[in-house]
Coordinates of C-alpha atoms and ligand atoms in Angstrom, one line a residue:
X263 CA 0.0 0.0 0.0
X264 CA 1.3 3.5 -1.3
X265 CA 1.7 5.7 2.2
X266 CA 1.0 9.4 1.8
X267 CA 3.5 11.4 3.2
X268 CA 2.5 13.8 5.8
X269 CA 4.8 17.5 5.4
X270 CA 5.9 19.3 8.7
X271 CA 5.6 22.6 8.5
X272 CA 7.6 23.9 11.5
X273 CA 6.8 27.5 13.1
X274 CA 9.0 27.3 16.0
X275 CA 10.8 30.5 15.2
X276 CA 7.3 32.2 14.0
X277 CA 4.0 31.7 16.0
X278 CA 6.0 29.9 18.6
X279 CA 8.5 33.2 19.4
X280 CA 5.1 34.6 19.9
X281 CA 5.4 33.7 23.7
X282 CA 5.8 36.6 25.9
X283 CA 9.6 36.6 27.0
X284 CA 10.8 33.8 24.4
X285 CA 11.8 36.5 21.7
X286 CA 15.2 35.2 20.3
X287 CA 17.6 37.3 18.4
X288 CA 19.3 36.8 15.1
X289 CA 21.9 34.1 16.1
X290 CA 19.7 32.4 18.2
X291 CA 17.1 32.5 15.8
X292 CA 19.9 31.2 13.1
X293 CA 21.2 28.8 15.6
X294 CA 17.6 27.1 16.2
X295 CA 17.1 26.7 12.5
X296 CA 20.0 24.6 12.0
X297 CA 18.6 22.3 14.8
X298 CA 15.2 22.0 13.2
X299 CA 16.3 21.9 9.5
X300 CA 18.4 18.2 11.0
X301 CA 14.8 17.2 12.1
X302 CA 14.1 16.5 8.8
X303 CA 11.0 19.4 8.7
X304 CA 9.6 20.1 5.0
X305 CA 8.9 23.9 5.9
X306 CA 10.4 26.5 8.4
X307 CA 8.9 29.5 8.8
X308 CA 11.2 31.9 10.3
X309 CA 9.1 34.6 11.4
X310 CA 7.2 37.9 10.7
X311 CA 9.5 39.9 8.4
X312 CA 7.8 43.8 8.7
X313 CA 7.3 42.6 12.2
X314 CA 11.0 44.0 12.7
X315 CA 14.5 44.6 11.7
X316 CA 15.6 41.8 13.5
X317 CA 13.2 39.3 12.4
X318 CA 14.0 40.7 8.6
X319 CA 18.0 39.8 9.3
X320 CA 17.3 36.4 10.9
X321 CA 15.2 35.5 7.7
X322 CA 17.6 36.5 5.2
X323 CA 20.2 34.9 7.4
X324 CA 18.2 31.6 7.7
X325 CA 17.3 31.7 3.9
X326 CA 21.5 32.2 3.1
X327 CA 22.2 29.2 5.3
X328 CA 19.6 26.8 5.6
X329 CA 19.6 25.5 1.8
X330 CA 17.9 22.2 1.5
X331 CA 14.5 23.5 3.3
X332 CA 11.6 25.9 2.6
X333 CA 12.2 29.4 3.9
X334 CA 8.8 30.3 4.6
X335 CA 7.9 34.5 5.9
X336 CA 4.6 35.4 7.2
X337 CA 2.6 38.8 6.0
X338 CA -0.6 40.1 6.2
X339 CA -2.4 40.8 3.3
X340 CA -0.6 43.7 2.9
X341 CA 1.9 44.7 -0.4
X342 CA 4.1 46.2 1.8
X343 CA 4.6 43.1 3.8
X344 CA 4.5 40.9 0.8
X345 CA 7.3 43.2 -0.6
X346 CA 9.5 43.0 2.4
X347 CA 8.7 39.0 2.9
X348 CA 10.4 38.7 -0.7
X349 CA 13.3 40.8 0.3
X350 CA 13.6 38.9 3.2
X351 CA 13.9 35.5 1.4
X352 CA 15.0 36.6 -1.7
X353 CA 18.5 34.5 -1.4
X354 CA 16.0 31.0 -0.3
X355 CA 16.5 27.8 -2.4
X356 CA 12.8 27.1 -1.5
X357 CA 11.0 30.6 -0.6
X358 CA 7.5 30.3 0.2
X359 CA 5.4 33.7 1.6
X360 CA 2.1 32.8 3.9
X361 CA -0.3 35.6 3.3
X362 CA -3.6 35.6 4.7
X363 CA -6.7 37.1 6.3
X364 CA -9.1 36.9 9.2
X365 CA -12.1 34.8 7.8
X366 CA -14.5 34.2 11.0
X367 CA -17.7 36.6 11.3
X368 CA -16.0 38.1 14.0
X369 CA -12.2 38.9 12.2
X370 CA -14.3 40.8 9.5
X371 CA -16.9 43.1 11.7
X372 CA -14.6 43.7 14.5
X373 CA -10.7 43.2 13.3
X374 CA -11.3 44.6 9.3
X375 CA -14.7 46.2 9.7
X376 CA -15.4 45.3 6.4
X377 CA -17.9 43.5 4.3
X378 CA -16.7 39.6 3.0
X379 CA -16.7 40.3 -0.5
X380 CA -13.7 42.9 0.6
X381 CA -12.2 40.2 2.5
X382 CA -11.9 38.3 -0.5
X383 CA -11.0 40.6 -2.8
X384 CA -8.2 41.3 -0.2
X385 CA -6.9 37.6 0.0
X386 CA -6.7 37.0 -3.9
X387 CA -4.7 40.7 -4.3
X388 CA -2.3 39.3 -1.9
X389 CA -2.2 36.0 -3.2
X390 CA -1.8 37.3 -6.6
X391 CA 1.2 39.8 -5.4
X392 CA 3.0 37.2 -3.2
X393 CA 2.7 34.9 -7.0
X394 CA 4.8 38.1 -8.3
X395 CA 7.6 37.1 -6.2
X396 CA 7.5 33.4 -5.6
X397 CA 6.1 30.6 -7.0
X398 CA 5.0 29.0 -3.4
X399 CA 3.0 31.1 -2.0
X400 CA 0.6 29.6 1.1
X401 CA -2.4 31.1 2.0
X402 CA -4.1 31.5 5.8
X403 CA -7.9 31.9 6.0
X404 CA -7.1 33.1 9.8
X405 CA -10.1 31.7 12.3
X406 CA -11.3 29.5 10.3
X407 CA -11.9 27.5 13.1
X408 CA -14.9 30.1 13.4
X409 CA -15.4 30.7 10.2
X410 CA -19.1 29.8 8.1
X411 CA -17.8 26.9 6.1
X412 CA -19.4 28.1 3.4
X413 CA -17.9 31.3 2.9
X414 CA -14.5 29.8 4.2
X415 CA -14.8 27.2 0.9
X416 CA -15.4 30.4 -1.3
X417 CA -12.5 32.3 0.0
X418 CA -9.8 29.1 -0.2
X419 CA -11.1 28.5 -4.2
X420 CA -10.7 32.1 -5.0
X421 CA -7.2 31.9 -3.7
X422 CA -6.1 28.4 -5.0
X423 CA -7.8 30.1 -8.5
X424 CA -5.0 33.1 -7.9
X425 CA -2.7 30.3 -7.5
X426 CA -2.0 29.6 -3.5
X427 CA 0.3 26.2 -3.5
X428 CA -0.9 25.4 0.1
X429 CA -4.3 26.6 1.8
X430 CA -3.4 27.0 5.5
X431 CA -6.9 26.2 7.5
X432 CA -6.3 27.8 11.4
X433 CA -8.1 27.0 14.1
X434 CA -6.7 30.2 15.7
X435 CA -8.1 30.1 19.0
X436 CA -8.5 26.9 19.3
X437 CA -12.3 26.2 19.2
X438 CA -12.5 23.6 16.9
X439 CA -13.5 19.8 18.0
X440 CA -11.9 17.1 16.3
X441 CA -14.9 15.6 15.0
X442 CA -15.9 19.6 13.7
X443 CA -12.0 20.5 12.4
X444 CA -12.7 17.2 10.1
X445 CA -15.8 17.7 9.0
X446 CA -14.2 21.1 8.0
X447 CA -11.7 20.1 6.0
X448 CA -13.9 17.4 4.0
X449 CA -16.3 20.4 3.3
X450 CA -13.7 22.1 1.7
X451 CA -12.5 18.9 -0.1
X452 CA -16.3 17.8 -1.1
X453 CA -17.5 21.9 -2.1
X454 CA -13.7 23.6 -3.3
X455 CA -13.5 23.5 -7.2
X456 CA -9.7 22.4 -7.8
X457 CA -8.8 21.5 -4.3
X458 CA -6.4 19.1 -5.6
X459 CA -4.2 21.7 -6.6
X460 CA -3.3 22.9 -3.4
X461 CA -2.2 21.1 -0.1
X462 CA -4.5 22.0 2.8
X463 CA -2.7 22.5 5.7
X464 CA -3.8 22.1 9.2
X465 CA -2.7 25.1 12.1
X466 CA -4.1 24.2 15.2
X467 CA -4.2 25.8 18.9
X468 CA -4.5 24.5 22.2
X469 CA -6.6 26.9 24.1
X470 CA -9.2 23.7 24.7
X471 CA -6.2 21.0 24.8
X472 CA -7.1 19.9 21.8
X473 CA -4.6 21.0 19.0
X474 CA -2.9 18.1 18.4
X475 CA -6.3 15.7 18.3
X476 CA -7.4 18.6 15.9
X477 CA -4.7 18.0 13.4
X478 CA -4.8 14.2 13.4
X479 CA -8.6 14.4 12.1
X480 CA -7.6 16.7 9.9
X481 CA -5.1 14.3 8.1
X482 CA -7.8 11.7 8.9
X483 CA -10.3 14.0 5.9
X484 CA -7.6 14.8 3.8
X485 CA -5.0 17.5 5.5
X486 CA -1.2 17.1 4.5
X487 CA 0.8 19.5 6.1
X488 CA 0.5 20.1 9.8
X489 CA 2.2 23.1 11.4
X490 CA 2.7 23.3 14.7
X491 CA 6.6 24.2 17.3
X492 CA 8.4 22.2 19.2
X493 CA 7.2 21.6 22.5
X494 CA 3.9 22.9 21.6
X495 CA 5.1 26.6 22.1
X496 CA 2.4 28.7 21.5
X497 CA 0.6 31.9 22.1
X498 CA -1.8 31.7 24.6
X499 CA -1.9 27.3 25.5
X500 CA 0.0 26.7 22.2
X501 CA 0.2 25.4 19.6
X502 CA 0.2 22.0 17.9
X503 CA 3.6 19.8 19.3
X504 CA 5.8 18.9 16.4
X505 CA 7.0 15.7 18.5
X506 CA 3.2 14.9 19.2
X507 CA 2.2 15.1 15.7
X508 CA 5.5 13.0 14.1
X509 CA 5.2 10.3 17.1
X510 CA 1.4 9.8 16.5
X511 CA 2.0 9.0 12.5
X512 CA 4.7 6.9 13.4
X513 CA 3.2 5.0 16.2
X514 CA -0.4 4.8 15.6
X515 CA -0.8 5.8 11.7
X516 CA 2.3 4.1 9.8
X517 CA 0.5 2.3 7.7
X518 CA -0.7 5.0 5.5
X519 CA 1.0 7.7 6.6
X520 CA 4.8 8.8 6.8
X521 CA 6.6 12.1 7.6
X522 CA 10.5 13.0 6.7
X523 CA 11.4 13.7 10.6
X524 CA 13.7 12.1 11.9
X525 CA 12.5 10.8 15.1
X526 CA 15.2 10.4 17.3
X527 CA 16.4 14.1 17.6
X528 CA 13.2 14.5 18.7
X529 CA 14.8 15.3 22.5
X530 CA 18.1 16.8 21.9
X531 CA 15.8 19.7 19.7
X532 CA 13.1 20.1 22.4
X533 CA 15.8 20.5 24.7
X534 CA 17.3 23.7 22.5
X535 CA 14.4 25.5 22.0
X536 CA 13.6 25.0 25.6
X537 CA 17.0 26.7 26.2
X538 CA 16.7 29.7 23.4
X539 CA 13.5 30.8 24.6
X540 CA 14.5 30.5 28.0
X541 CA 10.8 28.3 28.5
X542 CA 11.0 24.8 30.9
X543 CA 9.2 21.6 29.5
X544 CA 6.7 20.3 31.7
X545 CA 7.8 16.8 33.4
X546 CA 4.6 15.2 31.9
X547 CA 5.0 16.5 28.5
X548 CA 3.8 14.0 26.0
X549 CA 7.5 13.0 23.9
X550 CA 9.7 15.3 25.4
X551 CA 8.6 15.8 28.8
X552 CA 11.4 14.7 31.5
X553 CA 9.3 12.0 33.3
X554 CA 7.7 10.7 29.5
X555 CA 9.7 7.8 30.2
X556 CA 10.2 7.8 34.4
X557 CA 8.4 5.3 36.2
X558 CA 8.1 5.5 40.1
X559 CA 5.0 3.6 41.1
X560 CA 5.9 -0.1 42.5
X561 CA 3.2 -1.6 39.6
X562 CA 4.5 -0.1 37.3
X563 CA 8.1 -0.4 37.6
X564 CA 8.4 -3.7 38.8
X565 CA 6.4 -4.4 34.5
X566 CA 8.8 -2.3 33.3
X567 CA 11.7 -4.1 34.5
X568 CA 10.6 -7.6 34.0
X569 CA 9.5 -5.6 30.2
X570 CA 9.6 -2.4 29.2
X571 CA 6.6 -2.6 27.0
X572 CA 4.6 -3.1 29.9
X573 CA 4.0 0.3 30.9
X574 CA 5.8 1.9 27.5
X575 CA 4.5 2.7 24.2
X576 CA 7.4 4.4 22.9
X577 CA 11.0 3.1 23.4
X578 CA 12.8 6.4 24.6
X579 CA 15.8 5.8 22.2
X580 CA 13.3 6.2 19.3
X581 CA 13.3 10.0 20.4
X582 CA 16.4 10.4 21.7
X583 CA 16.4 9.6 25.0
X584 CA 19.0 7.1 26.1
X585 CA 17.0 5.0 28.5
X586 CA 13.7 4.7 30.9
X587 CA 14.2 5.9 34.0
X588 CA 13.1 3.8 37.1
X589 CA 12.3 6.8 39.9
X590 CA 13.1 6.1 43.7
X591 CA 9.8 7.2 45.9
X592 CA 7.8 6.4 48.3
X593 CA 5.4 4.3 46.4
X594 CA 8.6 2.2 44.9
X595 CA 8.8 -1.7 45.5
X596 CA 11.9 -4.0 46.2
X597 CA 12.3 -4.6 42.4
X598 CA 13.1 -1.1 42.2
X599 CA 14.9 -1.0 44.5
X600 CA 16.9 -3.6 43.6
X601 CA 17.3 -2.3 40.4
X602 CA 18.2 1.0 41.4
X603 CA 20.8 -0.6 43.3
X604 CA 22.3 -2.9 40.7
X605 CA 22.5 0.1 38.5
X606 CA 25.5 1.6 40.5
X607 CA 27.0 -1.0 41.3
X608 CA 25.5 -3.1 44.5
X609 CA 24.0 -6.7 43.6
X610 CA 21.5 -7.2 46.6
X611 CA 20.7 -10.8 48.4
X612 CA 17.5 -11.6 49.4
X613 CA 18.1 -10.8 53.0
X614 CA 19.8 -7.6 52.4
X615 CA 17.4 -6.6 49.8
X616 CA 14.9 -7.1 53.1
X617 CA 17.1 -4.9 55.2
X618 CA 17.4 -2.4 52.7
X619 CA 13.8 -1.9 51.7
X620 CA 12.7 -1.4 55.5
X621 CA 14.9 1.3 55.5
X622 CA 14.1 2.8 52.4
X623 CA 10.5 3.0 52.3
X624 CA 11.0 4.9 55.9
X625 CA 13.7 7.6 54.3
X626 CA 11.6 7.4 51.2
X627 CA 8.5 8.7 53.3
X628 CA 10.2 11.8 54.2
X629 CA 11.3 12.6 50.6
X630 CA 10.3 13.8 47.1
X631 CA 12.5 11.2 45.6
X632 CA 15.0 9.1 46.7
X633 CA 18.0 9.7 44.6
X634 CA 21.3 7.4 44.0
X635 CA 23.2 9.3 46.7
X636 CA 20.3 8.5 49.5
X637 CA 20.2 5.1 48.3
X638 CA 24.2 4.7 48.6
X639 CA 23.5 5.9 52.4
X640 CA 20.8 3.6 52.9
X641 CA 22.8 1.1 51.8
X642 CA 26.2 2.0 53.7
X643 CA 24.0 2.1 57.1
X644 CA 22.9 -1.1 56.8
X645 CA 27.0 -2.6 55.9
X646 CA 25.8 -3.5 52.5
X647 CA 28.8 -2.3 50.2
X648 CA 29.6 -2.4 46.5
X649 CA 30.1 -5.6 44.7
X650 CA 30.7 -4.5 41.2
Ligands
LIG47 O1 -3.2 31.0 14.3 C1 -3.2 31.6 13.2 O2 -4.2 31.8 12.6 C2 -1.9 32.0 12.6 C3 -1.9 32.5 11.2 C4 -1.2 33.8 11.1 C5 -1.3 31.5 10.3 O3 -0.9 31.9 13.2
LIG48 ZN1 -1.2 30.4 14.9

């Protein structure tokens, strides 16, 4: 069976710098782009290119060095921002400019204060000016989450008539439900005259949770491009999690559908963004999070140290991570322990495995966790000494 491949569209350095105190400069912005480009990502948009001088440099820096990827710039429907965006990515291999405009009943009376023929009008002006510069040229119908479906499917065949490559379909505040954000995207498939000339793309947020469930029914009806950050980073709750996104296709969806990313610097480029922007993962974070693959309940760990699928669906080398991590507390057994133990070096008999444990669970009752240096003490008190 032929898979369809699934692009990433990365916007790490774009809607993702959006976080208040995560704005990156030139080098770091550079920097990042390096580490995403290895991922194996089909698209990286790099930012807002009128937003400001330095998000201009980083883009032409990013276009200049990053050769083997699309360079993609964000603008309003504006020529001045379409003109700049060009500028911008004028030295790309692969430039693409992402115009768009606010689609939802409530974009056009409160944001434009306009009428929806305008609106259109608008989107296949810039459309038709961003085709002036490059030959990719993506459009957003912003909100359409919100948006009538009918007028949305009248706006994305105007623009795929002025010649949009990619027809970008936001749920911008993250309204949609899964089973609505489908039904969405097959109403634009089923009622958009020469759909097929255009890849829909899927931009989801995660003000209800729900981004990354949004985006997998839209590849369900027909979506094939996703964009979304790394670690979900987001205005507002987010956005769609890039390592989410790629895990789910190659876990649950891999027999019809593939991606380019490679999966197992998934971590190590979680990790760097975290860093740049200055923004600490979650422990639970699905992929990436530093307890995805920690186990500290007794149940648990003693099945995932007879076998680790027991209690894990993803083996953490697949993403980077060197190995599961078995977590000293309270609610820890005597496997565990003994585990634990054999791991730096003491091979426990039953009997001193016995001894050990009742003095354990006591110390373990006082702390958080019960890390290798409290264990070595535990240990040592009771005259149970290395053996390896
Ligand atoms: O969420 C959104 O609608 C956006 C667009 C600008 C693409 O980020
Ligand atoms: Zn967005």
């Amino acid at each position: 069976m032929n898979k369809d491949r699934v692009y990433i569209f990365d916007t790490t350095l774009r809607d993702g710098e959006q976080v208040p105190g995560c704005k990156l400069n030139v080098d770091e912005k550079v920097r990042l782009a390096k580490v995403i480009d290895s991922l194996g990502v089909d698209v990286i948009e790099a930012g807002f290119p009128i937003s400001s001088p330095g998000d201009f440099d980083a883009i032409k820096r990013i276009s200049k060095e990053v050769r083997s990827t699309t360079i993609c710039g964000l603008t309003r429907s504006i020529q001045k921002d379409i003109d700049v965006a060009a500028e911008a990515l004028k030295y790309a291999n692969f430039p693409r400019i992402h115009t768009g405009i606010g689609v939802s009943e409530s974009h056009i009376k409160y944001k434009f204060k306009t009428t929806k023929d305008k609106i259109i009008e608008r989107a296949v002006a810039a459309t038709k000016y961003a085709k002036k510069y490059v030959e990719d040229v993506e459009f957003y119908a912003e909100d359409a989450g919100r948006a009538d479906n009918a007028f949305l499917a009248k706006v994305i065949e105007e623009v795929i008539k002025a010649g949009a490559t990619v027809v970008n379909i936001p749920d911008t505040t993250g309204y949609c439900m899964p089973s609505e954000y489908q039904e969405k995207i097959n109403y634009l498939i089923n009622n958009v005259k020469h759909i097929d000339r255009a890849i829909i793309s899927a931009h989801c947020h995660n003000d209800l949770g729900m981004a990354t469930a949004n985006s997998i029914a839209a590849i369900k009806a027909g979506a094939r491009q996703i964009e979304c950050t790394l670690n979900g980073m987001g205005e507002r709750a987010g956005n769609t999690a890039l390592e989410e996104v790629v895990m789910i296709i190659k876990k649950r969806m891999k027999n019809q559908y593939f991606t380019n990313v490679d999966s197992t610097r998934l971590k190590a480029a979680s990790e760097a963004v975290s860093e740049a922007m200055a923004m600490p993962i979650q422990a639970n974070k699905a992929i990436v999070g530093g307890n995805a693959f920690g186990h500290s309940s007794g149940i648990h760990q003693d099945g995932v140290i007879k076998h680790r699928e027991t209690y894990e669906i993803i083996d953490p080398k697949e993403v980077g991570v060197s190995e599961s991590r078995i977590i000293l507390t309270a609610r820890s057994g005597r496997a565990a322990v003994a585990y634990r133990a054999r791991a730096i070096g003491y091979e426990l008999t039953k009997d001193n495995l016995d001894l050990a444990y009742s003095s354990f669970i006591k110390v373990a009752d006082e702390l958080k966790e019960v890390k290798d240096e409290d264990l070595v003490k535990i240990l040592e008190r009771q005259n149970i000494f290395q053996t390896v």
